[in-house]
Coordinates of C-alpha atoms in Angstrom, one line a residue:
M1488 CA 45.1 -39.1 -18.4
I1489 CA 44.8 -40.5 -14.8
G1490 CA 45.6 -36.9 -13.6
A1491 CA 43.2 -35.4 -15.9
G1492 CA 40.4 -37.6 -14.6
A1493 CA 41.2 -37.1 -11.0
L1494 CA 41.1 -33.3 -11.4
S1495 CA 37.7 -33.8 -13.3
A1496 CA 36.4 -35.8 -10.3
L1497 CA 37.6 -33.3 -7.8
A1498 CA 35.8 -30.5 -9.6
L1499 CA 32.7 -32.4 -9.8
F1500 CA 32.5 -33.3 -6.3
A1501 CA 33.5 -29.6 -5.1
F1502 CA 30.8 -28.3 -7.6
I1503 CA 28.2 -30.4 -6.0
D1504 CA 29.3 -29.3 -2.5
L1505 CA 29.2 -25.5 -3.6
L1506 CA 25.5 -26.1 -5.0
R1507 CA 24.6 -27.7 -1.5
I1508 CA 26.0 -24.7 0.2
R1509 CA 24.2 -22.2 -2.1
A1510 CA 21.1 -24.2 -1.4
D1511 CA 21.5 -23.9 2.4
L1512 CA 22.2 -20.4 2.3
T1513 CA 19.5 -19.3 0.1
G1514 CA 17.0 -21.4 2.1
G1515 CA 18.1 -20.0 5.5
Q1516 CA 17.9 -16.5 4.2
D1517 CA 14.6 -17.2 2.7
A1518 CA 13.1 -18.7 5.8
L1519 CA 14.1 -15.5 7.7
R1520 CA 12.7 -13.1 5.0
S1521 CA 9.5 -15.1 4.5
F1522 CA 8.7 -14.8 8.2
D1523 CA 5.2 -13.4 9.0
L1524 CA 2.5 -12.8 11.7
E1525 CA 0.6 -16.0 10.6
Q1526 CA 3.5 -18.0 11.4
A1527 CA 4.0 -16.3 14.8
S1528 CA 0.5 -16.9 15.6
T1529 CA 0.8 -20.6 16.1
P1530 CA 2.5 -21.7 19.5
G1531 CA 6.2 -21.8 19.1
G1532 CA 6.0 -20.5 15.6
I1533 CA 8.7 -17.7 15.8
R1534 CA 11.2 -20.2 17.0
A1535 CA 10.3 -22.7 14.5
T1536 CA 10.9 -20.5 11.6
T1537 CA 14.2 -19.1 13.0
G1538 CA 15.2 -22.6 14.0
A1539 CA 14.8 -24.2 10.6
A1540 CA 16.7 -21.0 9.1
R1541 CA 19.5 -21.7 11.6
S1542 CA 19.6 -25.2 10.9
R1543 CA 20.2 -24.6 7.1
L1544 CA 22.7 -21.6 7.7
D1545 CA 24.7 -24.1 10.2
R1546 CA 24.7 -26.9 7.5
A1547 CA 26.0 -24.3 4.7
A1548 CA 29.0 -23.4 7.1
A1549 CA 29.6 -27.0 8.2
T1550 CA 29.8 -28.1 4.6
A1551 CA 32.3 -25.3 3.7
R1552 CA 34.4 -26.1 6.7
H1553 CA 34.5 -30.1 6.4
S1554 CA 34.0 -30.7 2.5
W1555 CA 37.1 -32.8 1.5
S1556 CA 36.8 -31.5 -2.2
L1557 CA 36.9 -28.1 -1.1
G1558 CA 39.7 -28.7 1.2
L1559 CA 41.9 -30.1 -1.6
L1560 CA 41.1 -27.2 -3.8
A1561 CA 42.4 -25.0 -1.4
H1562 CA 46.0 -26.5 -2.0
L1563 CA 45.7 -25.5 -5.5
P1564 CA 47.5 -22.2 -6.5
G1565 CA 45.1 -19.5 -5.6
G1566 CA 42.7 -21.6 -4.2
G1567 CA 43.5 -21.0 -0.5
T1568 CA 42.1 -17.5 -0.5
Q1569 CA 38.9 -18.5 -2.2
I1570 CA 38.1 -21.3 0.1
R1571 CA 39.0 -19.4 3.2
A1572 CA 36.8 -16.8 2.1
L1573 CA 33.9 -19.2 1.4
R1574 CA 34.2 -20.6 5.1
E1575 CA 34.3 -17.0 6.6
L1576 CA 31.3 -16.0 4.6
T1577 CA 29.3 -19.1 5.6
G1578 CA 30.5 -18.9 9.2
A1579 CA 29.2 -15.4 9.4
A1580 CA 25.7 -16.2 7.9
A1581 CA 25.5 -19.2 10.5
R1582 CA 26.4 -16.5 13.4
I1583 CA 23.4 -14.3 12.2
G1584 CA 21.0 -17.4 12.1
E1585 CA 22.1 -18.3 15.8
L1586 CA 21.4 -14.6 16.9
A1587 CA 18.0 -14.7 15.3
D1588 CA 17.1 -18.0 16.8
D1589 CA 18.3 -17.1 20.3
A1590 CA 16.3 -13.9 20.2
A1591 CA 13.3 -15.7 18.9
E1592 CA 13.2 -18.2 21.7
D1593 CA 12.8 -15.4 24.4
V1594 CA 10.3 -13.5 22.3
D1595 CA 8.2 -16.7 21.9
V1596 CA 8.1 -17.5 25.8
A1597 CA 6.9 -13.9 26.2
L1598 CA 4.6 -14.0 23.4
A1599 CA 2.8 -16.9 24.9
A1600 CA 2.5 -15.5 28.3
T1601 CA 0.3 -12.7 26.8
K1602 CA -2.6 -14.9 26.1
G1603 CA -5.3 -14.0 28.7
H1604 CA -3.0 -11.6 30.4
P1605 CA -3.0 -8.4 28.6
E1606 CA -0.6 -6.8 31.0
K1607 CA 2.0 -9.0 29.6
R1608 CA 1.9 -7.1 26.4
V1609 CA 4.1 -4.5 27.9
T1610 CA 6.5 -7.5 29.2
L1611 CA 6.7 -8.8 25.7
L1612 CA 7.9 -5.4 24.5
D1613 CA 10.4 -5.1 27.1
V1614 CA 11.7 -8.5 26.0
A1615 CA 11.7 -7.5 22.2
L1616 CA 13.7 -4.4 23.3
E1617 CA 16.3 -6.3 25.2
Q1618 CA 16.7 -8.7 22.2
I1619 CA 16.9 -5.9 19.9
G1620 CA 19.7 -4.5 21.7
R1621 CA 21.5 -7.7 22.0
V1622 CA 21.2 -8.7 18.5
D1623 CA 22.3 -5.2 17.4
G1624 CA 25.4 -5.2 19.4
A1625 CA 26.5 -8.6 18.3
L1626 CA 25.9 -7.8 14.5
S1627 CA 28.4 -5.0 15.1
T1628 CA 31.1 -7.4 16.0
I1629 CA 30.6 -9.7 13.1
D1630 CA 33.4 -9.5 10.6
P1631 CA 32.5 -11.1 7.2
G1632 CA 36.3 -11.6 6.7
A1633 CA 37.0 -12.9 3.1
H1634 CA 39.8 -10.6 2.2
G1635 CA 41.9 -10.8 -0.6
R1636 CA 41.5 -11.0 -4.2
L1637 CA 38.1 -13.0 -4.5
V1638 CA 36.5 -14.6 -7.6
L1639 CA 33.6 -12.8 -8.8
P1640 CA 30.9 -14.9 -7.0
L1641 CA 32.6 -14.7 -3.7
A1642 CA 33.0 -10.9 -4.0
D1643 CA 29.7 -10.6 -5.0
A1644 CA 28.4 -12.6 -2.0
R1645 CA 30.8 -10.6 0.3
D1646 CA 29.4 -7.3 -0.7
Q1647 CA 25.8 -8.5 -0.3
L1648 CA 26.5 -9.7 3.3
V1649 CA 28.0 -6.4 4.0
R1650 CA 25.1 -4.6 2.7
R1651 CA 22.6 -6.8 4.5
L1652 CA 24.2 -6.4 7.9
D1653 CA 24.1 -2.6 7.3
K1654 CA 20.3 -2.8 6.5
A1655 CA 19.9 -5.2 9.3
R1656 CA 21.4 -2.7 11.9
F1657 CA 19.3 0.1 10.4
Q1658 CA 16.2 -1.9 10.6
L1659 CA 16.9 -2.8 14.2
A1660 CA 17.3 0.9 15.0
D1661 CA 13.9 1.4 13.6
A1662 CA 12.4 -1.4 15.3
R1663 CA 13.9 -0.1 18.7
R1664 CA 12.1 3.3 18.1
Q1665 CA 9.0 1.8 17.2
A1666 CA 8.7 -0.8 20.0
T1667 CA 9.9 2.0 22.5
A1668 CA 6.8 4.3 21.1
L1669 CA 4.6 1.2 21.3
R1670 CA 5.6 0.3 24.8
A1671 CA 5.0 3.8 26.2
F1672 CA 1.5 3.9 24.7
L1673 CA 0.5 0.5 26.1
A1674 CA 2.3 1.3 29.5
G1675 CA 0.5 4.7 29.7
P1676 CA -1.2 6.2 31.1
S1677 CA -2.7 7.7 27.8
R1678 CA -6.0 8.7 26.5
A1679 CA -7.2 7.5 22.9
L1680 CA -10.3 8.2 21.0
V1681 CA -11.9 5.2 19.5
L1682 CA -14.3 6.6 16.6
A1683 CA -16.8 4.3 14.8
A1684 CA -17.1 4.7 10.9
N1685 CA -19.9 3.7 9.3
N1686 CA -19.4 2.4 5.8
A1687 CA -23.2 3.1 4.6
E1688 CA -22.5 6.8 4.8
M1689 CA -19.1 7.4 3.2
S1690 CA -16.9 10.2 3.9
G1691 CA -13.3 11.0 3.0
G1692 CA -12.0 7.7 2.0
A1693 CA -13.5 6.2 5.2
G1694 CA -17.0 5.5 6.6
S1695 CA -18.6 8.6 8.3
L1696 CA -17.6 9.1 11.9
L1697 CA -20.9 8.9 13.6
F1698 CA -20.3 7.7 17.2
G1699 CA -17.1 7.1 19.5
A1700 CA -15.7 6.8 22.9
P1701 CA -12.6 7.8 24.9
A1702 CA -10.3 4.8 25.9
R1703 CA -7.7 4.9 28.8
V1704 CA -4.7 2.9 28.2
E1705 CA -2.5 1.8 30.9
A1706 CA -0.5 -1.2 31.9
G1707 CA -1.4 -3.1 28.9
N1708 CA -5.1 -2.5 29.4
I1709 CA -7.3 -0.5 27.3
D1710 CA -10.5 0.6 29.0
L1711 CA -13.2 1.8 26.3
A1712 CA -16.0 3.9 27.7
E1713 CA -19.5 3.8 26.3
M1714 CA -20.0 4.6 22.7
E1715 CA -22.0 8.1 22.2
P1716 CA -23.5 9.7 19.0
L1717 CA -20.7 12.3 17.9
G1718 CA -23.5 14.7 17.1
L1719 CA -23.2 15.4 21.0
Y1720 CA -19.8 16.8 20.5
F1721 CA -21.0 19.5 18.0
M1722 CA -18.8 22.7 18.4
G1723 CA -20.3 26.1 17.8
Q1724 CA -18.9 28.0 14.9
D1725 CA -17.1 30.5 17.3
Y1726 CA -14.9 27.3 18.3
W1727 CA -14.2 25.6 15.2
V1728 CA -10.5 24.8 14.6
H1729 CA -9.3 25.8 11.0
T1730 CA -6.8 24.5 9.0
A1731 CA -4.6 26.5 6.3
G1732 CA -5.1 27.5 2.9
D1733 CA -7.2 25.4 0.3
V1734 CA -8.1 22.7 2.5
D1735 CA -9.7 25.1 5.1
R1736 CA -11.6 26.8 2.4
G1737 CA -12.7 23.6 0.6
Y1738 CA -13.8 21.4 3.5
T1739 CA -15.2 23.7 6.3
K1740 CA -18.5 23.5 4.8
I1741 CA -18.6 19.8 5.2
G1742 CA -18.0 20.1 8.9
V1743 CA -14.0 19.7 9.1
G1744 CA -13.0 21.8 12.3
G1745 CA -16.4 21.6 14.2
D1746 CA -18.8 18.8 13.4
W1747 CA -17.2 15.5 14.3
R1748 CA -19.5 13.9 11.8
G1749 CA -17.8 15.5 9.0
A1750 CA -14.3 15.6 10.7
S1751 CA -12.9 13.1 8.1
A1752 CA -14.1 14.6 4.9
D1753 CA -10.6 15.2 3.7
P1754 CA -9.1 11.7 2.7
N1755 CA -5.9 13.2 4.2
F1756 CA -6.3 11.4 7.6
P1757 CA -3.0 12.8 9.4
L1758 CA -4.3 16.1 8.7
M1759 CA -7.8 15.5 9.7
A1760 CA -6.6 13.5 12.8
E1761 CA -4.5 16.6 13.8
V1762 CA -7.5 18.9 13.3
M1763 CA -9.6 16.4 15.7
Y1764 CA -6.7 16.3 18.2
R1765 CA -7.1 20.3 18.5
M1766 CA -11.0 19.9 18.6
A1767 CA -11.0 17.3 21.7
P1768 CA -10.1 19.7 24.2
L1769 CA -12.7 22.3 23.5
T1770 CA -15.2 19.5 24.2
K1771 CA -15.9 17.3 27.1
L1772 CA -13.5 14.7 25.6
G1773 CA -10.6 16.7 26.8
P1774 CA -6.9 16.3 25.7
L1775 CA -5.9 13.1 23.7
D1776 CA -2.9 11.2 22.6
T1777 CA -4.0 9.0 19.9
I1778 CA -7.1 8.8 17.5
I1779 CA -8.2 5.5 16.1
V1780 CA -10.9 5.0 13.5
V1781 CA -12.4 1.6 12.9
D1782 CA -15.3 0.9 10.6
A1783 CA -17.9 -2.1 10.3
I1784 CA -15.5 -4.0 8.1
T1785 CA -13.0 -3.9 10.7
L1786 CA -15.4 -5.4 13.1
Q1787 CA -16.0 -8.1 10.7
H1788 CA -12.4 -8.9 10.6
L1789 CA -12.2 -9.1 14.4
L1790 CA -15.2 -11.2 14.8
A1791 CA -13.4 -13.9 12.3
V1792 CA -10.6 -14.2 15.0
T1793 CA -12.5 -13.6 18.2
G1794 CA -15.5 -15.7 17.4
P1795 CA -19.0 -14.4 17.8
V1796 CA -20.5 -12.1 20.3
S1797 CA -24.0 -12.2 21.6
V1798 CA -26.1 -9.0 22.2
A1799 CA -29.6 -8.8 23.1
G1800 CA -30.3 -12.3 22.3
T1801 CA -28.9 -12.0 18.9
T1802 CA -25.6 -13.7 17.8
Y1803 CA -23.3 -11.4 15.6
D1804 CA -20.4 -13.0 13.6
A1805 CA -18.2 -12.4 10.6
G1806 CA -20.9 -13.7 8.4
N1807 CA -23.9 -11.3 9.5
V1808 CA -22.4 -8.2 11.0
L1809 CA -22.0 -6.0 8.0
Q1810 CA -25.6 -6.8 6.7
T1811 CA -26.8 -6.2 10.2
I1812 CA -25.0 -3.0 11.0
L1813 CA -24.9 -1.3 7.6
N1814 CA -28.5 -2.3 6.3
E1815 CA -31.1 -4.2 8.4
N1816 CA -30.8 -2.0 11.3
Y1817 CA -32.0 0.9 9.3
L1818 CA -35.0 -1.0 8.1
R1819 CA -36.3 -2.4 11.5
I1820 CA -35.2 -0.3 14.4
D1821 CA -35.2 3.4 15.2
R1822 CA -32.2 5.8 15.5
Q1823 CA -31.7 5.6 19.2
A1824 CA -32.2 1.9 19.5
R1825 CA -29.7 1.5 16.4
Y1826 CA -27.1 3.7 18.1
D1827 CA -27.2 1.7 21.5
L1828 CA -27.1 -1.5 19.5
Q1829 CA -24.2 -0.8 17.4
G1830 CA -22.2 0.6 20.4
T1831 CA -23.0 -2.4 22.3
I1832 CA -21.9 -4.8 19.5
A1833 CA -18.4 -2.8 19.1
K1834 CA -18.0 -2.8 22.9
A1835 CA -18.7 -6.6 23.1
I1836 CA -16.0 -7.2 20.4
F1837 CA -13.6 -4.8 22.4
E1838 CA -14.3 -6.7 25.4
K1839 CA -13.2 -10.0 24.1
I1840 CA -9.9 -8.4 22.7
R1841 CA -9.4 -6.8 25.9
S1842 CA -9.4 -10.0 27.8
G1843 CA -6.2 -11.1 25.7
D1844 CA -7.7 -14.5 24.8
T1845 CA -7.0 -13.8 21.0
P1846 CA -3.3 -14.3 20.2
L1847 CA -1.5 -11.1 20.1
T1848 CA 0.1 -11.8 16.7
T1849 CA -3.2 -13.0 15.4
L1850 CA -4.9 -9.8 16.3
V1851 CA -2.0 -7.7 14.9
S1852 CA -2.3 -9.5 11.5
T1853 CA -6.0 -9.2 11.3
L1854 CA -5.7 -5.4 12.2
R1855 CA -3.1 -4.9 9.4
T1856 CA -5.4 -6.7 6.9
A1857 CA -8.2 -4.2 7.7
A1858 CA -5.6 -1.4 7.5
E1859 CA -4.7 -2.3 3.9
G1860 CA -8.3 -1.4 2.8
R1861 CA -8.3 2.0 4.9
H1862 CA -10.9 0.1 7.2
L1863 CA -8.4 1.1 10.2
L1864 CA -6.9 4.2 10.5
A1865 CA -4.9 5.7 13.4
W1866 CA -2.8 8.6 14.5
S1867 CA -0.9 9.9 17.3
R1868 CA 0.6 13.1 18.5
D1869 CA 3.9 11.0 19.1
P1870 CA 6.0 11.0 15.9
D1871 CA 7.6 7.6 16.9
L1872 CA 4.0 5.9 17.4
E1873 CA 2.9 7.6 14.4
A1874 CA 5.6 5.8 12.6
V1875 CA 4.5 2.6 14.0
W1876 CA 1.0 3.2 12.4
D1877 CA 2.7 4.0 9.2
A1878 CA 4.6 0.6 9.3
V1879 CA 1.4 -1.5 9.7
G1880 CA -0.4 0.7 7.0
A1881 CA -3.0 2.3 9.2
S1882 CA -1.8 6.1 9.1
G1883 CA -4.0 6.9 6.4
R1884 CA -1.2 8.7 4.7
I1885 CA -1.6 9.7 1.0
P1886 CA 1.9 9.0 -0.7
P1887 CA 3.1 11.5 -3.2
D1888 CA 2.1 9.1 -6.1
G1889 CA -1.4 8.3 -4.6
M1890 CA -4.7 8.7 -6.2
L1891 CA -7.8 8.4 -4.2
I1892 CA -11.2 8.6 -5.6
S1893 CA -13.9 9.1 -2.8
M1894 CA -17.6 9.2 -3.4
E1895 CA -18.8 11.0 -0.2
N1896 CA -22.2 10.9 1.1
F1897 CA -23.6 14.7 1.3
D1898 CA -27.3 13.6 2.2
G1899 CA -27.0 11.9 5.5
N1900 CA -28.8 8.9 3.9
K1901 CA -27.5 5.2 4.1
L1902 CA -27.4 4.4 0.4
D1903 CA -23.7 3.7 0.1
W1904 CA -24.6 0.2 1.0
Y1905 CA -26.3 -0.3 -2.5
L1906 CA -24.2 1.9 -4.7
Q1907 CA -21.1 0.5 -6.6
P1908 CA -19.3 3.3 -8.3
H1909 CA -17.0 2.6 -11.4
V1910 CA -14.2 4.5 -13.0
D1911 CA -13.1 4.1 -16.5
L1912 CA -9.4 5.5 -16.8
K1913 CA -7.3 6.1 -19.8
L1914 CA -3.5 6.9 -19.5
V1915 CA -1.5 8.2 -22.5
G1916 CA 2.1 8.9 -22.3
S1917 CA 4.0 11.7 -24.1
R1918 CA 7.5 12.4 -25.1
D1919 CA 8.1 15.2 -22.4
G1920 CA 7.5 12.5 -19.6
R1921 CA 4.0 13.5 -18.5
V1922 CA 1.1 11.2 -18.7
H1923 CA -2.2 12.6 -19.7
A1924 CA -5.5 11.0 -18.0
E1925 CA -8.9 10.9 -19.1
M1926 CA -11.2 9.8 -16.4
T1927 CA -15.1 9.0 -16.4
F1928 CA -16.8 8.4 -13.2
I1929 CA -19.9 6.2 -13.4
V1930 CA -22.4 5.4 -10.8
T1931 CA -26.2 3.9 -10.8
N1932 CA -28.5 4.7 -7.8
P1933 CA -30.6 1.4 -7.9
P1934 CA -34.3 1.3 -6.7
R1935 CA -34.8 -0.3 -3.2
N1936 CA -37.6 -2.3 -1.8
P1937 CA -37.9 -2.8 1.1
T1938 CA -36.5 0.7 2.3
S1939 CA -37.0 3.3 5.0
T1940 CA -36.7 6.9 5.7
Q1941 CA -33.5 6.4 7.4
I1942 CA -32.1 4.7 4.4
E1943 CA -33.5 7.1 1.9
G1944 CA -32.4 10.3 4.0
G1945 CA -33.8 13.7 3.6
T1946 CA -34.0 14.1 0.1
D1947 CA -36.7 11.9 -2.0
N1948 CA -35.7 10.1 -4.8
A1949 CA -32.1 11.3 -5.1
H1950 CA -28.7 10.9 -3.6
F1951 CA -26.5 13.9 -3.1
F1952 CA -22.9 13.3 -3.1
W1953 CA -19.4 15.0 -2.8
L1954 CA -16.9 13.5 -5.2
D1955 CA -13.3 14.1 -4.1
L1956 CA -10.4 13.6 -6.5
H1957 CA -7.0 13.4 -4.7
L1958 CA -4.3 13.1 -7.2
P1959 CA -0.3 13.2 -7.1
G1960 CA 1.2 16.7 -6.2
G1961 CA 2.2 18.4 -9.2
T1962 CA -0.8 17.4 -11.2
T1963 CA -1.8 20.0 -13.7
N1964 CA -4.7 21.0 -16.0
L1965 CA -7.4 19.4 -13.7
R1966 CA -10.6 19.8 -15.5
S1967 CA -14.2 18.8 -14.7
V1968 CA -16.0 18.6 -18.1
D1969 CA -19.8 18.1 -17.0
K1970 CA -19.8 19.9 -13.7
A1971 CA -17.7 22.7 -12.6
F1972 CA -15.5 22.1 -9.4
Q1973 CA -16.9 23.2 -6.1
T1974 CA -13.5 23.5 -4.8
G1975 CA -10.0 22.4 -5.1
G1976 CA -6.2 23.1 -4.6
N1977 CA -3.4 21.8 -2.9
D1978 CA -3.6 19.4 0.2
P1979 CA 0.3 18.4 0.3
P1980 CA 1.4 15.9 -1.0
S1981 CA -1.7 16.0 -3.0
T1982 CA -3.7 18.0 -5.7
F1983 CA -7.3 17.8 -5.2
G1984 CA -10.6 18.8 -6.7
V1985 CA -14.4 18.4 -5.6
I1986 CA -17.7 18.6 -7.3
I1987 CA -21.3 18.3 -5.6
D1988 CA -24.0 16.7 -7.6
S1989 CA -26.9 14.2 -7.5
V1990 CA -28.1 10.8 -9.0
H1991 CA -31.7 10.1 -8.9
T1992 CA -33.3 6.8 -8.0
G1993 CA -33.1 4.3 -10.8
E1994 CA -30.7 6.5 -12.8
T1995 CA -27.1 6.0 -14.2
K1996 CA -25.0 9.2 -14.5
S1997 CA -21.5 9.8 -15.3
W1998 CA -18.9 12.6 -15.0
R1999 CA -15.7 13.3 -17.0
F2000 CA -12.3 14.6 -15.9
S2001 CA -9.0 15.1 -17.4
F2002 CA -5.7 15.8 -15.9
D2003 CA -1.9 15.7 -16.5
L2004 CA 0.3 13.8 -14.1
P2005 CA 3.7 15.3 -13.0
A2006 CA 6.5 14.6 -15.3
G2007 CA 8.7 11.7 -14.3
L2008 CA 6.2 9.8 -12.5
S2009 CA 7.1 6.0 -12.7
K2010 CA 3.8 4.7 -11.1
L2011 CA 0.3 5.9 -9.9
Q2012 CA -0.8 4.4 -6.8
V2013 CA -4.6 3.8 -6.5
L2014 CA -5.6 4.1 -2.8
P2015 CA -8.6 2.3 -1.3
S2016 CA -11.8 4.4 -0.7
A2017 CA -12.9 1.9 2.0
R2018 CA -16.3 1.3 0.6
V2019 CA -18.1 -1.9 1.7
H2020 CA -18.3 -2.5 -2.3
P2021 CA -14.9 -1.4 -3.6
L2022 CA -14.7 0.9 -6.5
T2023 CA -14.1 -0.9 -9.8
M2024 CA -12.0 0.4 -12.2
R2025 CA -10.8 -0.2 -15.8
V2026 CA -7.7 1.2 -16.8
N2027 CA -6.7 1.2 -20.5
G2028 CA -8.9 -1.9 -20.7
F2029 CA -7.4 -3.7 -17.7
A2030 CA -9.9 -4.4 -14.8
T2031 CA -9.2 -3.7 -11.0
D2032 CA -10.6 -2.3 -8.1
D2033 CA -9.6 -0.1 -5.0
A2034 CA -10.1 -2.9 -2.3
V2035 CA -6.4 -2.3 -1.5
A2036 CA -3.6 -0.2 -2.8
R2037 CA -2.7 -1.0 -6.5
D2038 CA 0.3 0.3 -8.3
L2039 CA -0.6 1.3 -12.0
S2040 CA 2.9 1.3 -14.1
L2041 CA 3.2 4.4 -16.0
A2042 CA 6.0 3.0 -18.2
G2043 CA 5.4 1.9 -21.7
L2044 CA 2.0 3.4 -22.0
P2045 CA 0.4 4.2 -25.6
G2046 CA 2.1 7.4 -26.9
S2047 CA 5.1 7.1 -24.6
Q2048 CA 7.8 5.7 -26.8
A2049 CA 10.3 8.2 -28.4
P2050 CA 10.3 8.1 -31.4
R2051 CA 6.8 6.7 -31.6
P2052 CA 6.3 3.5 -33.9
H2053 CA 3.9 5.6 -36.4
N2054 CA 6.7 8.2 -36.5
R2055 CA 9.3 5.7 -37.7
L2056 CA 6.8 4.3 -40.2
L2057 CA 6.2 7.7 -41.6
V2058 CA 9.9 8.5 -41.9
G2059 CA 10.6 5.2 -43.6
C2060 CA 7.4 5.8 -46.0
V2061 CA 9.2 9.4 -47.0
L2062 CA 12.5 7.9 -47.5
G2063 CA 11.0 5.1 -49.7
L2064 CA 9.3 7.7 -51.9
L2065 CA 12.4 9.6 -52.2
A2066 CA 14.4 6.6 -53.2
L2067 CA 11.6 5.5 -55.8
A2068 CA 11.8 9.2 -57.3
W2069 CA 15.7 9.2 -57.2
S2070 CA 15.7 5.8 -58.9
L2071 CA 13.3 7.1 -61.7
V2072 CA 15.8 10.0 -62.2
A2073 CA 18.7 7.5 -62.3
Y2074 CA 16.9 5.4 -64.8
R2075 CA 16.3 8.2 -67.1
T2076 CA 19.9 9.3 -66.7
Q2077 CA 21.3 5.8 -67.4
Q2078 CA 19.3 5.6 -70.6
R2079 CA 21.1 8.6 -71.9
R2080 CA 24.5 7.2 -70.8
P2081 CA 26.8 4.5 -72.7
S2082 CA 26.7 1.1 -71.0
D2083 CA 29.6 0.6 -68.9
P2084 CA 29.3 -2.9 -67.0
I2085 CA 33.0 -2.7 -65.6
G2086 CA 33.0 1.1 -64.3
P2087 CA 32.0 2.4 -60.9
M2088 CA 28.4 2.5 -60.1
P2089 CA 27.2 6.0 -61.1
F2090 CA 26.6 8.6 -58.2
D2091 CA 22.7 9.0 -58.9
V2092 CA 22.3 4.9 -58.8
A2093 CA 24.4 4.8 -55.6
V2094 CA 22.1 7.6 -53.9
A2095 CA 18.9 5.7 -54.8
T2096 CA 20.2 2.4 -53.5
W2097 CA 21.3 4.0 -50.1
L2098 CA 18.0 5.5 -50.0
L2099 CA 16.0 2.4 -50.3
L2100 CA 18.2 0.5 -47.9
A2101 CA 17.7 3.5 -45.4
A2102 CA 13.8 3.3 -46.1
A2103 CA 13.9 -0.4 -45.5
A2104 CA 15.6 -0.3 -42.2
V2105 CA 13.5 2.3 -40.7
L2106 CA 10.5 0.7 -41.9
L2107 CA 11.4 -2.6 -40.3
A2108 CA 12.4 -0.7 -36.9
G2109 CA 9.0 0.8 -37.0
V2110 CA 7.3 -2.4 -37.4
A2111 CA 9.4 -4.2 -34.7
V2112 CA 8.6 -1.3 -32.1
H2113 CA 4.9 -1.3 -33.0
A2114 CA 4.8 -5.2 -32.6

C-alpha cells in the first residue's frame, strides 16, 4: 500500500513538472512566432521579445534537467531513455532561444542607430546579414538527440523540432537573399520611379497614374526629384511598347505601352511595371531599376506616423489629406495649381521620411499595411528584390486563385470619390468539382452639389467606365449578360473580360455575369481594387468587402455534396413506395395462405421488411445531411 502511494505521488509530481515544461516550451515558441514589426518599433523591442522567449525556453530545459521527480523516473525500467530524450530536446530548444536572443541584441543596436541617420540603414542590413549567417551556421550544428525508442509524445516532439530546424534554415536562406537584394538597392546607386496614383480616378486595381518623379537611391538616401504630370512623357504611337497576345489587344486602346496615365490599366501590376520599365528609356526618364506606386491612402498612412506637414500655409494630416487631395482640390483650384500642390505635399511627406526620424520598423509596418490594400505597389528588375516586394505584399501579383474586380475610370473625371460599387455573388458547387458563379455588379452615380468641371469630366451627366474582371486561370464559360465584352482572354495566371459602359447622374445600374471556376479550386481569393471606398460584396448572403484580400472557401457550397441531400431523400421515397407496394402484394398473398405462426417468414414479407428498413435508413441519412 505504501509503495503504491509513493509511486502515485511520484507520478503526480512528475506530471506537474511535465506540464510546466510544456507550458514554457509552448510560451517560448509562441513568443518567437508572434513577433511583429509593431513590437520592434519600440526601443529594444526585438530584444524584449527574444529575451522573454529565451527565458522560458531556458526554464523548460532547467526543469527537465533538475526535476527530482523526473530524475527518479529515469531509474525505472525504460525511463532512462525517455527522460534523456526530454532533456536533450529541451536543451536544443534553449539553444535556439539563445541564438535568437544574441542575434536580436546586435540587430536592436543597429536598428536604434538608424533614427535620424538614413545612411545607417545599409549598416543595419550588414548586421542583419552577419547575424543570419551566424545563426544559420549554429543551427546546422544543433543535434536534437533523443535517440532510441520513444513514447509517442516525445517522438512527435522530436519530429516537430527537426522539421522546424529545417524550416528555419530554409527561411534564413530566403531572408539572406532578400536582405542582400535590399542592401544592394539602398546602397545603390540605383534609379527608381515614384508614381503618384489618384484614387479619385481609378485604373486597373489602383488609382490612375497622374504624376511622378525619378529618385536616386545611394548610401541609404533616397533623393526624389520634383513631381511632374505624366502627360509630359506621352509617347508617339511609333514608339509604343507592346505586350503579347490578349493583353496587348485588350489594353493598348486605354494607353498601356505609350501613355503613362493609362499604363496601369491591366491589374496585373508585375506585367504593367515591366512595360513601364521598357517605356522609360524611350523618354527623358531614362533607364530605371525600380518602379514604386503610392496613392493618396498611402500618404494618409504615412502622415499617421510621420506627423503633419505644412504646405503653402495649410497643415495636412491623416485626418484631412484624403478629402483635400481627392475632392476639395477639384472644387477650388485650377489644374496646374492642383498638380503643384499635390506634388508639394507628397514631397514634404517624403522629406520627413528621408530624414530618418521615423523608426524604420514603424515605416515598414505602415507601408505593409498600405500594401495590403494595393495602395502601395513596387516592382524591380532584380528578381531577389522583387521577392522582397512580394514578401511584404507590395508586388501587386495576382495569384492563380485570385479575383479582382476593377471599375476603371474611362472618362478622365474625378467621380470615383463619390462612387460605391457593390457586387452580389452567388457560388454553387457541382459534383465534378467545379463551381458555377452568378455575379451582379451594381453602381449608383449620385448627384453632386457642389461640383466642378474637373470633377464631372468631359461627358455631361454621365460616367463612362471600363469594368475589368480578372478571374482565376482556367475559368470557363465567362459570359456578360447585359453588355457584350469589349475585350478579354488570357492574362496569366488569370482569365479576364472587360466591358465599357456608362451610368447617368442619379441612376443606379447593374450588369450580370456568369462563369465556371476551374475544377479543384479550394478557395477564391478576392483581391483589393484599391478604391477609396472599398467595393462591397455579398457572397451567398454573407457581407464583406475588398479592402484587403479575402479568402472565400469553396468547400461545402450548395450543390457540392455528393450525393446531394435531396437525392438521398428522393431515393428513400422511391424505396418506401416500393416497400409499400410489396407489402400490399405480401398481404394479399398471405391472406390466401394457411396461417403458420411457427414457420419461417415468407419470402415476400421478408422483402417488404428489408425495403422498409432501407427506405428508413436512406431517408434518415438524407435528413441528417440536409440538417
